[in-house]
CSV table of N, CA and C in Angstrom, one decimal:
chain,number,residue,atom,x,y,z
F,281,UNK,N,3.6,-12.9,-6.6
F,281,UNK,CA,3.5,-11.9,-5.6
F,281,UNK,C,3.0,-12.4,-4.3
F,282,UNK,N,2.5,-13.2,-4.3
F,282,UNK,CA,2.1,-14.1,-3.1
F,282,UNK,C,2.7,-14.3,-2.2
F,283,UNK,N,4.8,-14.6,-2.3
F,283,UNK,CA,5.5,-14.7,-2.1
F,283,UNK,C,6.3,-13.3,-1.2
F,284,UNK,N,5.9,-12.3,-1.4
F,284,UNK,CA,6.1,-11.2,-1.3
F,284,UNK,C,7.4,-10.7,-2.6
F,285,UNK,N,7.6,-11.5,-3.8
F,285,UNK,CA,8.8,-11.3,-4.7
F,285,UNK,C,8.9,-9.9,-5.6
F,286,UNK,N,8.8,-8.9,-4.6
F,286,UNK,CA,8.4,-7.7,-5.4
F,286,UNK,C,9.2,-7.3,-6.6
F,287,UNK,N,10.6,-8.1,-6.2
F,287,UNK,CA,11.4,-8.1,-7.7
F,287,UNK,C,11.2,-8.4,-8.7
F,288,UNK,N,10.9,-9.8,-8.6
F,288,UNK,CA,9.8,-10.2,-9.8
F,288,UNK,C,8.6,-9.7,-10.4
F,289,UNK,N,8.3,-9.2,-9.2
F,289,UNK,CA,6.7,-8.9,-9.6
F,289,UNK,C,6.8,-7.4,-10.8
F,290,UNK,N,7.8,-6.7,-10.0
F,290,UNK,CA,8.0,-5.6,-10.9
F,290,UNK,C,8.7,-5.8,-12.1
F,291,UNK,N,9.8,-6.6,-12.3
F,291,UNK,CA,10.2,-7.3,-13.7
F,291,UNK,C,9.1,-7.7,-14.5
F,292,UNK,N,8.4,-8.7,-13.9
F,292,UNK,CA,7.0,-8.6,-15.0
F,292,UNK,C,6.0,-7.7,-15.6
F,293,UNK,N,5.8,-6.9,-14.4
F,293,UNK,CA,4.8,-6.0,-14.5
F,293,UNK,C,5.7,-5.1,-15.9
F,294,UNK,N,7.1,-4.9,-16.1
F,294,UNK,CA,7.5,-4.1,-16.5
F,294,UNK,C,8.0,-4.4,-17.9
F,295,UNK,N,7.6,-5.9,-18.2
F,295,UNK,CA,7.7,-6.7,-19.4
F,295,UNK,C,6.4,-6.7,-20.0
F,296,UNK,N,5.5,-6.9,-19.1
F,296,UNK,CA,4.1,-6.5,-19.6
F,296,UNK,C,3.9,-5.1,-20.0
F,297,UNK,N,4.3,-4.7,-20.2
F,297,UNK,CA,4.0,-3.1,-19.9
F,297,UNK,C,5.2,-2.9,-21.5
F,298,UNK,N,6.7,-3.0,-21.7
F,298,UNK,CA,7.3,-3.1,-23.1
F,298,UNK,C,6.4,-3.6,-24.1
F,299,UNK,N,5.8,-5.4,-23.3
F,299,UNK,CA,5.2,-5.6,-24.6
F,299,UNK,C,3.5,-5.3,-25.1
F,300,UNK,N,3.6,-3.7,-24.7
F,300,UNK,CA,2.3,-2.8,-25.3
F,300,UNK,C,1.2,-3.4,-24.6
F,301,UNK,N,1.2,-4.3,-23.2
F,301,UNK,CA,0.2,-4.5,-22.4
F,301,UNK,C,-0.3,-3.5,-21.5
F,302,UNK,N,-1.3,-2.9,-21.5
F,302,UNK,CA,-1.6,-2.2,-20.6
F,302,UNK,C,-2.1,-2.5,-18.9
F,303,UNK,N,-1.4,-2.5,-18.3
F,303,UNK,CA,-1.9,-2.5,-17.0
F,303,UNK,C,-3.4,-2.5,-16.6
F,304,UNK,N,-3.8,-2.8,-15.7
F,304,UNK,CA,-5.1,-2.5,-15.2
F,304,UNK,C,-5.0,-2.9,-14.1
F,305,UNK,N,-6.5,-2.3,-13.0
F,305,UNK,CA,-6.3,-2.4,-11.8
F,305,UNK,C,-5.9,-3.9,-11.0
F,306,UNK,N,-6.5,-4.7,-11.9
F,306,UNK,CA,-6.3,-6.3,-10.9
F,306,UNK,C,-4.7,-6.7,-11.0
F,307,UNK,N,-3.8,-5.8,-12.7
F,307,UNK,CA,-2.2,-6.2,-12.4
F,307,UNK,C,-1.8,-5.7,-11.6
F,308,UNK,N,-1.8,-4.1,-11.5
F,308,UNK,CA,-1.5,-3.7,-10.0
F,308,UNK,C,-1.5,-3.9,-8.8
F,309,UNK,N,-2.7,-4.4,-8.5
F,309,UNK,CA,-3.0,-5.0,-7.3
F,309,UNK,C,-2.4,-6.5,-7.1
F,310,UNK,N,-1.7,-6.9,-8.1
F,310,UNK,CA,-0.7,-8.5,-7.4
F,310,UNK,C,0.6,-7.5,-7.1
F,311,UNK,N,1.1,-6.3,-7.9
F,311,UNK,CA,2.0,-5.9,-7.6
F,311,UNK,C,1.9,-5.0,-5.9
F,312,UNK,N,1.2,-4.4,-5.6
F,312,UNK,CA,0.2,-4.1,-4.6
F,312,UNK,C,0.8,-5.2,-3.5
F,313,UNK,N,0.0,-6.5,-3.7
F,313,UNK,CA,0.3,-7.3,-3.0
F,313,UNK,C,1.3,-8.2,-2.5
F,314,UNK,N,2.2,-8.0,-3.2
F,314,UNK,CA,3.9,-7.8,-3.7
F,314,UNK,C,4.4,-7.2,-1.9
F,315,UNK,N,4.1,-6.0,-2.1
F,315,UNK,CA,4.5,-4.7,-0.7
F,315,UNK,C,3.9,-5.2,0.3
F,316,UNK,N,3.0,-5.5,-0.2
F,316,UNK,CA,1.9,-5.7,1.3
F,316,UNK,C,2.3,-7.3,1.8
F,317,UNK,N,2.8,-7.8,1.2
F,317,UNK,CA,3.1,-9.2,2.2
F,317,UNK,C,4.5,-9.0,2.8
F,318,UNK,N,5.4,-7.9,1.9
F,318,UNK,CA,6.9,-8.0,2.4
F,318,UNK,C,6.8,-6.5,3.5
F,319,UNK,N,5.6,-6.1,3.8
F,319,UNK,CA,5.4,-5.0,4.6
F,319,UNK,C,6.0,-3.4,4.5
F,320,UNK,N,6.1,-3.2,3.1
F,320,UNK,CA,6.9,-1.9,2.5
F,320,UNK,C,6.3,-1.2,2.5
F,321,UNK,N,5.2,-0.6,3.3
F,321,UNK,CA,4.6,0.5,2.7
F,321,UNK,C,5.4,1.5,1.7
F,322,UNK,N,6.9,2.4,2.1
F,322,UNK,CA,7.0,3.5,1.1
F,322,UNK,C,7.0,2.3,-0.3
F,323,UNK,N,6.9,1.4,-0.7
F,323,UNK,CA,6.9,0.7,-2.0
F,323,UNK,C,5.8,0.6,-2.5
F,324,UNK,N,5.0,0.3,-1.2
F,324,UNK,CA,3.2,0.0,-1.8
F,324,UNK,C,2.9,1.2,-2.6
F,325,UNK,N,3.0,2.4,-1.5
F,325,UNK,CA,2.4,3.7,-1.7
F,325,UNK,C,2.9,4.3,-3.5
F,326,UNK,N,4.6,4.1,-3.6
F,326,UNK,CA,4.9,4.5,-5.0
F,326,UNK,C,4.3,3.6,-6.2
F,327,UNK,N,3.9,2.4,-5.3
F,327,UNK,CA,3.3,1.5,-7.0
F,327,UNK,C,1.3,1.6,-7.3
F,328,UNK,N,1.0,2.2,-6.3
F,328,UNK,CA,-0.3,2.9,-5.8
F,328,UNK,C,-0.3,4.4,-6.6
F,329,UNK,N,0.7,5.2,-6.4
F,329,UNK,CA,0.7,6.2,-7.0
F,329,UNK,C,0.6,6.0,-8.5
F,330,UNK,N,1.5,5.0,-9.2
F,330,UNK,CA,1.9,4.8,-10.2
F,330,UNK,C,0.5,4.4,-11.0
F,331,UNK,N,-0.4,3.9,-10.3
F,331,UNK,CA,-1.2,3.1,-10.8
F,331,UNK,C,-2.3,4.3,-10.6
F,332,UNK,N,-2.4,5.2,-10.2
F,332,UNK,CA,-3.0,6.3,-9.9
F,332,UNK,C,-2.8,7.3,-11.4
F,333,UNK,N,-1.4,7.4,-11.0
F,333,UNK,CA,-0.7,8.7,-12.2
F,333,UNK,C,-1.2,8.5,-13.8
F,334,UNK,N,-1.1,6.6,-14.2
F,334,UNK,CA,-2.1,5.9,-15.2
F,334,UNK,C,-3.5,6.2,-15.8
F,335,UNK,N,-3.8,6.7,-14.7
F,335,UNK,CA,-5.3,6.8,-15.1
F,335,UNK,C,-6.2,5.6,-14.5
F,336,UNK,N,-5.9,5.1,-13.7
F,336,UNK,CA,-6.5,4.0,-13.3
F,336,UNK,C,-6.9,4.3,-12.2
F,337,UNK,N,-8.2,4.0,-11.9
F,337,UNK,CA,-8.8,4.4,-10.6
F,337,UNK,C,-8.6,3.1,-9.3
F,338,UNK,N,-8.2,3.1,-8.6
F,338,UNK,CA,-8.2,2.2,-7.9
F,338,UNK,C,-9.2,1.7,-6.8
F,339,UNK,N,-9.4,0.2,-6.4
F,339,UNK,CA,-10.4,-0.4,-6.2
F,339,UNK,C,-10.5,-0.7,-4.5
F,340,UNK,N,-11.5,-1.8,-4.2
F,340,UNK,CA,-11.6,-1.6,-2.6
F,340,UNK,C,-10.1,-2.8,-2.1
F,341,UNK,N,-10.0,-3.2,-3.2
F,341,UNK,CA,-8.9,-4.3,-2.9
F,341,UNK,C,-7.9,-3.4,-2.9
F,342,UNK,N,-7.7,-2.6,-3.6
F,342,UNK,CA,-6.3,-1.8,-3.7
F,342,UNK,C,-5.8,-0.9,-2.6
F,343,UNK,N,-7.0,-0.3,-2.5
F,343,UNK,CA,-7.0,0.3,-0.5
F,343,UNK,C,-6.7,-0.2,0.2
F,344,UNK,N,-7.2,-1.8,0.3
F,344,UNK,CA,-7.2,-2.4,1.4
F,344,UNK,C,-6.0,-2.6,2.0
F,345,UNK,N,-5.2,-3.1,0.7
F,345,UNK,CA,-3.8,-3.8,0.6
F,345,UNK,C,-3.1,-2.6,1.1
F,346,UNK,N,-3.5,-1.4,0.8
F,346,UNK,CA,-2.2,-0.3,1.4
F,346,UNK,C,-2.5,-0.1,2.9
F,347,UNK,N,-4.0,-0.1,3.2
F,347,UNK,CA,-4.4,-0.1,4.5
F,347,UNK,C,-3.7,-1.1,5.6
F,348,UNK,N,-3.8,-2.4,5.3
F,348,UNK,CA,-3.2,-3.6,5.7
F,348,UNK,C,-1.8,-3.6,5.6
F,349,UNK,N,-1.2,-2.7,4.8
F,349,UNK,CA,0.3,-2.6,4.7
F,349,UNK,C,0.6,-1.9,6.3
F,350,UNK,N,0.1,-0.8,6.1
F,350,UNK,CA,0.8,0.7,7.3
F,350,UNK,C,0.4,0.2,8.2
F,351,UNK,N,-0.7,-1.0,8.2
F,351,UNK,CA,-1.4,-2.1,10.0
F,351,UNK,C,-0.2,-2.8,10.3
F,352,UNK,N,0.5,-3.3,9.8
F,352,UNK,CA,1.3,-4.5,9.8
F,352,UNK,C,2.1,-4.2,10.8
F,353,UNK,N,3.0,-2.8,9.8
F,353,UNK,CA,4.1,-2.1,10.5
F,353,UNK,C,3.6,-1.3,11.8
F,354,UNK,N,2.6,-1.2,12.6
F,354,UNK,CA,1.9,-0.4,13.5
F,354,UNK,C,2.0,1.0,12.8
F,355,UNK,N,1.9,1.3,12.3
F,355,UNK,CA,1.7,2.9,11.5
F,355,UNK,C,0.5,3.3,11.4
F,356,UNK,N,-0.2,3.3,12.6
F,356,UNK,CA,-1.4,3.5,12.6
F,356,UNK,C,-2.5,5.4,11.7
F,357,UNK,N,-1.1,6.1,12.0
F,357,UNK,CA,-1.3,7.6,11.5
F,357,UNK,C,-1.7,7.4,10.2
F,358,UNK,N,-0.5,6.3,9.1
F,358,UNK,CA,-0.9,5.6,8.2
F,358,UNK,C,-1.9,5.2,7.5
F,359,UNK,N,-2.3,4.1,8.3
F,359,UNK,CA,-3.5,3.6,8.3
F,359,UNK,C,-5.0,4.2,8.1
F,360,UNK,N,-5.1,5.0,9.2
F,360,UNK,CA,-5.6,6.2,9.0
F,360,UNK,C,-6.4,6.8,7.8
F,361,UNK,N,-4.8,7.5,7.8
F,361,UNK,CA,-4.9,8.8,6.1
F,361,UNK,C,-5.6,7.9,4.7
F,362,UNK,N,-5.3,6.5,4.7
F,362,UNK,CA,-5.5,5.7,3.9
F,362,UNK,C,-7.0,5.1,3.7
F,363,UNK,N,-7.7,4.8,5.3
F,363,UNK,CA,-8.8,4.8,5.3
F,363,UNK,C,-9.9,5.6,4.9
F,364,UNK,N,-9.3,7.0,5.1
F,364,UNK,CA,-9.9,7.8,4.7
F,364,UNK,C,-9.6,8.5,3.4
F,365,UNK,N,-8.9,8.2,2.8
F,365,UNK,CA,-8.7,8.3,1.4
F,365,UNK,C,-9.7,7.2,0.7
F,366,UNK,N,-9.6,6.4,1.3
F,366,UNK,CA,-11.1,4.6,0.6
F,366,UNK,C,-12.1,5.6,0.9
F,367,UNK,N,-12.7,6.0,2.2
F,367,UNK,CA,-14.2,6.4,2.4
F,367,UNK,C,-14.1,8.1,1.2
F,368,UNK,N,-13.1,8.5,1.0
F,368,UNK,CA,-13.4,9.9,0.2
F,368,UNK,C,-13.6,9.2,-1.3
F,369,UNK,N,-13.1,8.1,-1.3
F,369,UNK,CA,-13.5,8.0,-3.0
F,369,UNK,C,-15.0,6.8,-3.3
F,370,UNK,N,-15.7,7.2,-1.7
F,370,UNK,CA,-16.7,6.3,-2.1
F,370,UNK,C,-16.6,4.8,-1.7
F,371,UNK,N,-15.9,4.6,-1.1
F,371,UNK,CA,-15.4,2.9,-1.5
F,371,UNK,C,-16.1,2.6,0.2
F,372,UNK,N,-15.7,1.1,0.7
F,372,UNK,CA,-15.9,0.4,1.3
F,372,UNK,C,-15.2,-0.8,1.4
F,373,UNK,N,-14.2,-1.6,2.6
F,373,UNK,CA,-14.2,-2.3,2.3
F,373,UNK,C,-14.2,-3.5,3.9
């Protein structure tokens, strides 16, 4: 993910996931990071939701990455909604 290889990243993620591995917040967040280096917010945001829809609460890293995404592209309205989505669930980053 480092790479920004979101293809891969979601191939695995989605191999982990057949073979009865459960997800958790730190696999999300390489996938996460996946978007955020290739600058996709609408991709970040659906793999954010997904990890949401889970049951998984997400962390100050996981904000951040979507925060840093909608900066990238100047989407600052973005940016925004997102930051304040971190400060409503308590967070900090």
């Amino acid at each position: 993910s480092q790479q920004g290889d979101t293809k891969n990243a979601l191939l695995w993620f989605e191999r982990m996931r057949e073979a009865g591995i459960r997800p958790d917040v730190i696999s999300y967040n390489l996938v996460l990071q996946a978007f955020q280096y290739k600058a996709d917010p609408a991709g970040i945001v659906v793999s954010f939701g997904q990890m949401a829809d889970m049951g998984l609460k997400p962390n100050e890293d996981s904000f951040g990455l979507v925060i840093r995404t909608f900066a990238e592209v100047g989407d600052w309205a973005g940016t925004t909604t997102w930051a304040e989505r971190l400060e409503a669930q308590g967070l900090d980053i």
